[in-house]
């Protein structure tokens, strides 16, 4: 009996090599880009931890940054492992999770833009003030609920936001240059009241009384534990600070959306190339033995 040994020639298809090369380059690119959202997520969690420890009364972004950064880091780590190890199943799972991640961040960003788009002034000026009615109802819930405001007021007193004001001259123009939105609303009476400043936290009421009949003018008290903490302008100043933080978070969300979308598109391209490479590999590995060889094997 005759035996015929068939040794297939090595595959030398230039198009296949080019496809495999493109696939490797694409996965490498995906792996490198995955580190960007992963680092951004870790940085967000670091900022969240800093806010938790040193944020004082400004802890509005603590939980959004914590959970958002954690979700981004986990999804990006999965995508990085899938790209570097060329695990198609893991890459499919990454694309699914990244889709929900993009959907969640996009929805949150649109909602944040909607609730922070108000007509309240962005920068305080001597003739401007902050009022609760100038902000969206969603933001107003931070101060309109009495329990929420009692907690915020107690925090402002503990942190002594009105204790160290950078005032170098005995006139109110210097105060306006150095006050934050919270200090502007809580540490001084509204400008329209017409009070005369004696020092940073002591204002003298004119003998004729306030210039306007305003509830905030009546609520002002020179005691350090009173000041204008019960004024509507103080609540408005706190809301202005919260709105500013939410806008910063919106910018962060937009950056994450751009990064994850870029990597998501490249991940889809990697799966497509991976599927084409596998199909091409299977078709070229089929060995067709000639009939004469088979006949020679049996005869």
XYZ file of C-alpha atoms in Angstrom:
299
model
C 0.000 0.000 0.000
C 1.307 3.418 -1.032
C 1.125 6.395 1.337
C 1.070 9.944 0.118
C 2.053 12.746 2.490
C 0.588 16.150 1.547
C 2.356 19.255 2.831
C 0.405 22.453 2.128
C 2.386 25.442 0.999
C 2.622 28.408 3.427
C -0.051 31.027 2.964
C 1.386 33.915 0.973
C -1.620 36.044 0.288
C -0.603 39.673 0.521
C -4.171 40.857 1.043
C -4.549 38.557 4.078
C -1.332 39.853 5.603
C -2.471 43.420 5.056
C -5.833 42.662 6.688
C -4.178 41.017 9.704
C -1.797 43.963 9.995
C -4.662 46.412 9.931
C -6.466 44.374 12.608
C -3.409 44.421 14.901
C -2.897 48.133 14.417
C -6.568 48.795 15.112
C -6.564 46.771 18.329
C -3.396 48.500 19.459
C -5.000 51.861 18.784
C -8.129 50.849 20.679
C -6.009 49.655 23.592
C -4.055 52.901 23.737
C -7.164 55.069 23.504
C -8.857 53.020 26.221
C -6.333 54.384 28.704
C -7.628 57.947 28.203
C -11.192 57.438 29.549
C -9.803 55.053 32.171
C -7.422 57.729 33.476
C -10.227 60.308 33.312
C -12.456 58.007 35.390
C -9.725 57.472 37.985
C -9.114 61.223 38.116
C -12.846 61.809 38.676
C -12.838 59.394 41.611
C -9.764 61.149 43.007
C -11.496 64.519 42.799
C -14.552 62.994 44.450
C -12.406 61.780 47.346
C -10.824 65.232 47.649
C -14.258 66.880 47.727
C -15.341 64.419 50.401
C -12.419 65.351 52.646
C -11.723 69.005 51.818
C -14.864 70.145 50.014
C -16.433 71.841 53.005
C -20.018 72.729 52.115
C -19.479 72.265 48.362
C -20.074 68.511 48.062
C -22.725 68.529 45.364
C -20.475 66.720 42.871
C -19.187 64.091 45.289
C -21.481 61.230 44.283
C -21.847 62.101 40.552
C -18.056 62.120 40.140
C -17.630 58.968 42.231
C -20.148 56.767 40.414
C -19.502 58.282 36.989
C -15.737 57.816 37.326
C -16.167 54.262 38.639
C -18.412 53.246 35.738
C -16.055 54.783 33.153
C -13.002 53.102 34.698
C -14.608 49.649 34.809
C -15.892 49.813 31.230
C -12.569 51.176 29.920
C -10.601 48.470 31.735
C -12.788 45.809 30.124
C -12.235 47.377 26.705
C -8.480 47.557 27.286
C -8.280 43.846 28.169
C -10.452 42.902 25.203
C -8.315 44.929 22.768
C -4.898 43.780 23.997
C -5.880 40.112 24.417
C -8.018 40.094 21.225
C -10.986 38.579 23.042
C -13.968 39.012 20.767
C -16.510 38.031 23.431
C -15.086 40.603 25.852
C -15.042 43.195 23.089
C -18.735 42.542 22.384
C -19.488 42.970 26.092
C -17.468 46.192 26.169
C -19.391 47.628 23.228
C -22.689 46.823 24.935
C -21.648 48.446 28.207
C -20.097 51.423 26.379
C -23.394 51.993 24.563
C -25.279 52.213 27.867
C -22.499 54.397 29.259
C -22.847 56.843 26.362
C -26.630 56.819 26.709
C -26.433 57.556 30.444
C -23.860 60.342 30.101
C -25.711 61.943 27.187
C -29.014 61.917 29.083
C -27.376 63.303 32.206
C -25.625 66.053 30.222
C -28.829 67.152 28.489
C -30.647 67.243 31.829
C -27.808 69.233 33.441
C -27.819 71.754 30.599
C -31.569 72.136 30.967
C -31.616 72.712 34.735
C -28.620 75.084 34.720
C -29.806 77.233 31.790
C -31.323 80.072 33.800
C -31.482 83.833 33.607
C -29.658 84.391 36.866
C -26.454 86.465 36.526
C -23.256 84.481 36.207
C -21.092 87.171 37.778
C -22.140 89.281 40.718
C -21.936 93.043 40.422
C -22.804 95.891 42.810
C -26.236 96.325 41.235
C -26.998 92.600 40.863
C -27.986 89.961 43.363
C -28.989 86.328 43.506
C -32.603 85.308 43.981
C -34.036 81.817 44.348
C -36.681 82.500 41.708
C -33.950 83.017 39.102
C -33.023 79.319 39.170
C -34.767 76.227 37.902
C -37.185 74.363 40.224
C -34.822 71.387 40.281
C -32.008 73.535 41.694
C -34.348 75.284 44.058
C -35.018 72.074 45.963
C -31.557 72.446 47.525
C -32.762 75.475 49.529
C -36.570 75.548 49.451
C -36.913 72.465 51.625
C -36.421 73.663 55.183
C -34.425 70.621 56.298
C -32.032 71.012 53.369
C -31.501 74.688 54.065
C -31.029 74.172 57.821
C -28.265 71.686 57.032
C -26.655 74.036 54.481
C -26.912 77.000 56.859
C -25.288 75.026 59.685
C -22.467 74.027 57.337
C -21.892 77.660 56.335
C -21.648 78.637 59.983
C -19.214 75.811 60.769
C -16.990 76.675 57.831
C -17.123 80.388 58.760
C -17.401 81.578 55.181
C -17.877 85.166 56.363
C -15.041 85.176 58.893
C -12.024 85.876 56.674
C -12.945 88.325 53.958
C -10.184 89.932 51.942
C -11.014 93.584 52.549
C -8.162 96.077 52.516
C -10.073 99.302 52.299
C -13.014 100.596 54.213
C -15.396 100.656 51.289
C -17.687 98.178 49.625
C -15.958 98.227 46.226
C -13.121 96.119 47.615
C -15.613 93.635 49.030
C -17.243 93.058 45.665
C -13.885 92.163 44.130
C -13.153 89.323 46.536
C -16.479 87.769 47.441
C -17.611 84.417 46.133
C -21.239 83.981 45.167
C -22.013 82.477 48.589
C -20.221 85.271 50.448
C -21.875 87.877 48.253
C -25.324 86.616 49.202
C -24.756 85.595 52.829
C -22.121 87.927 54.278
C -23.505 91.337 53.347
C -26.915 92.942 53.001
C -28.269 93.501 49.487
C -26.857 96.624 47.887
C -30.293 98.096 47.291
C -30.827 98.298 51.061
C -28.464 101.296 51.198
C -26.594 100.196 54.337
C -23.208 101.774 55.097
C -20.292 99.390 55.624
C -18.176 99.837 58.761
C -16.093 96.689 58.249
C -16.356 93.390 56.410
C -19.334 92.103 58.401
C -20.707 95.179 60.177
C -23.102 97.425 58.307
C -24.877 100.466 59.673
C -28.551 100.965 58.936
C -29.401 104.579 57.920
C -31.537 106.513 60.390
C -34.261 106.737 57.787
C -34.249 102.970 57.448
C -33.516 100.784 54.411
C -33.733 102.399 51.004
C -36.217 99.790 49.818
C -38.875 97.715 51.502
C -37.229 94.346 51.081
C -37.465 91.288 53.332
C -33.709 90.712 53.041
C -33.053 94.203 54.393
C -35.165 93.366 57.412
C -33.499 89.971 57.864
C -29.955 91.403 58.022
C -28.283 91.225 61.425
C -24.716 92.211 62.339
C -24.288 89.174 64.588
C -21.817 86.713 63.077
C -24.229 83.830 63.519
C -27.005 85.762 61.778
C -25.752 88.176 59.099
C -27.826 87.424 55.995
C -28.036 83.633 56.391
C -31.817 83.858 56.453
C -31.966 86.078 53.367
C -33.258 84.999 49.995
C -30.055 86.437 48.505
C -28.018 83.962 50.596
C -29.983 81.027 49.207
C -29.519 82.465 45.734
C -25.765 82.738 46.269
C -25.603 79.089 47.316
C -27.606 78.106 44.227
C -25.243 80.117 42.028
C -22.314 78.122 43.433
C -24.172 74.836 42.865
C -25.017 75.829 39.305
C -21.352 76.592 38.606
C -20.315 73.144 39.859
C -22.938 71.415 37.719
C -21.679 73.282 34.660
C -18.158 72.065 35.370
C -19.533 68.543 35.586
C -21.266 69.046 32.228
C -17.932 69.906 30.594
C -16.413 66.742 32.084
C -19.320 64.661 30.770
C -18.915 66.066 27.257
C -15.206 65.156 27.269
C -16.031 61.605 28.391
C -18.686 61.290 25.677
C -16.202 62.349 22.972
C -13.510 59.933 24.218
C -15.813 56.940 24.656
C -17.520 57.551 21.292
C -14.154 57.588 19.506
C -13.072 54.333 21.143
C -16.518 52.826 20.555
C -16.298 53.417 16.796
C -12.807 51.924 16.658
C -14.021 48.949 18.694
C -16.769 48.277 16.153
C -14.167 48.473 13.403
C -11.940 46.023 15.298
C -14.748 43.452 15.551
C -15.483 43.818 11.842
C -11.842 43.241 10.901
C -11.578 40.362 13.331
C -14.562 38.651 11.680
C -13.133 39.179 8.180
C -9.745 37.818 9.224
C -11.281 34.691 10.718
C -13.378 34.023 7.607
C -10.360 34.509 5.338
C -8.241 32.249 7.524
C -10.791 29.389 7.443
C -11.243 29.596 3.677
C -7.508 29.428 3.004
C -6.840 26.563 5.402
C -9.142 24.147 3.523
C -6.885 21.491 1.980
C -8.142 20.029 -1.300
C -6.382 16.710 -2.072
C -6.330 15.822 -5.810
C -8.181 12.655 -6.914
C -4.979 11.102 -8.200
C -3.525 11.296 -4.727
C -6.602 9.612 -3.236
C -6.460 6.871 -5.865
C -2.791 6.376 -5.205
C -3.556 6.076 -1.487
C -6.016 3.172 -2.010
C -4.298 1.415 -4.831
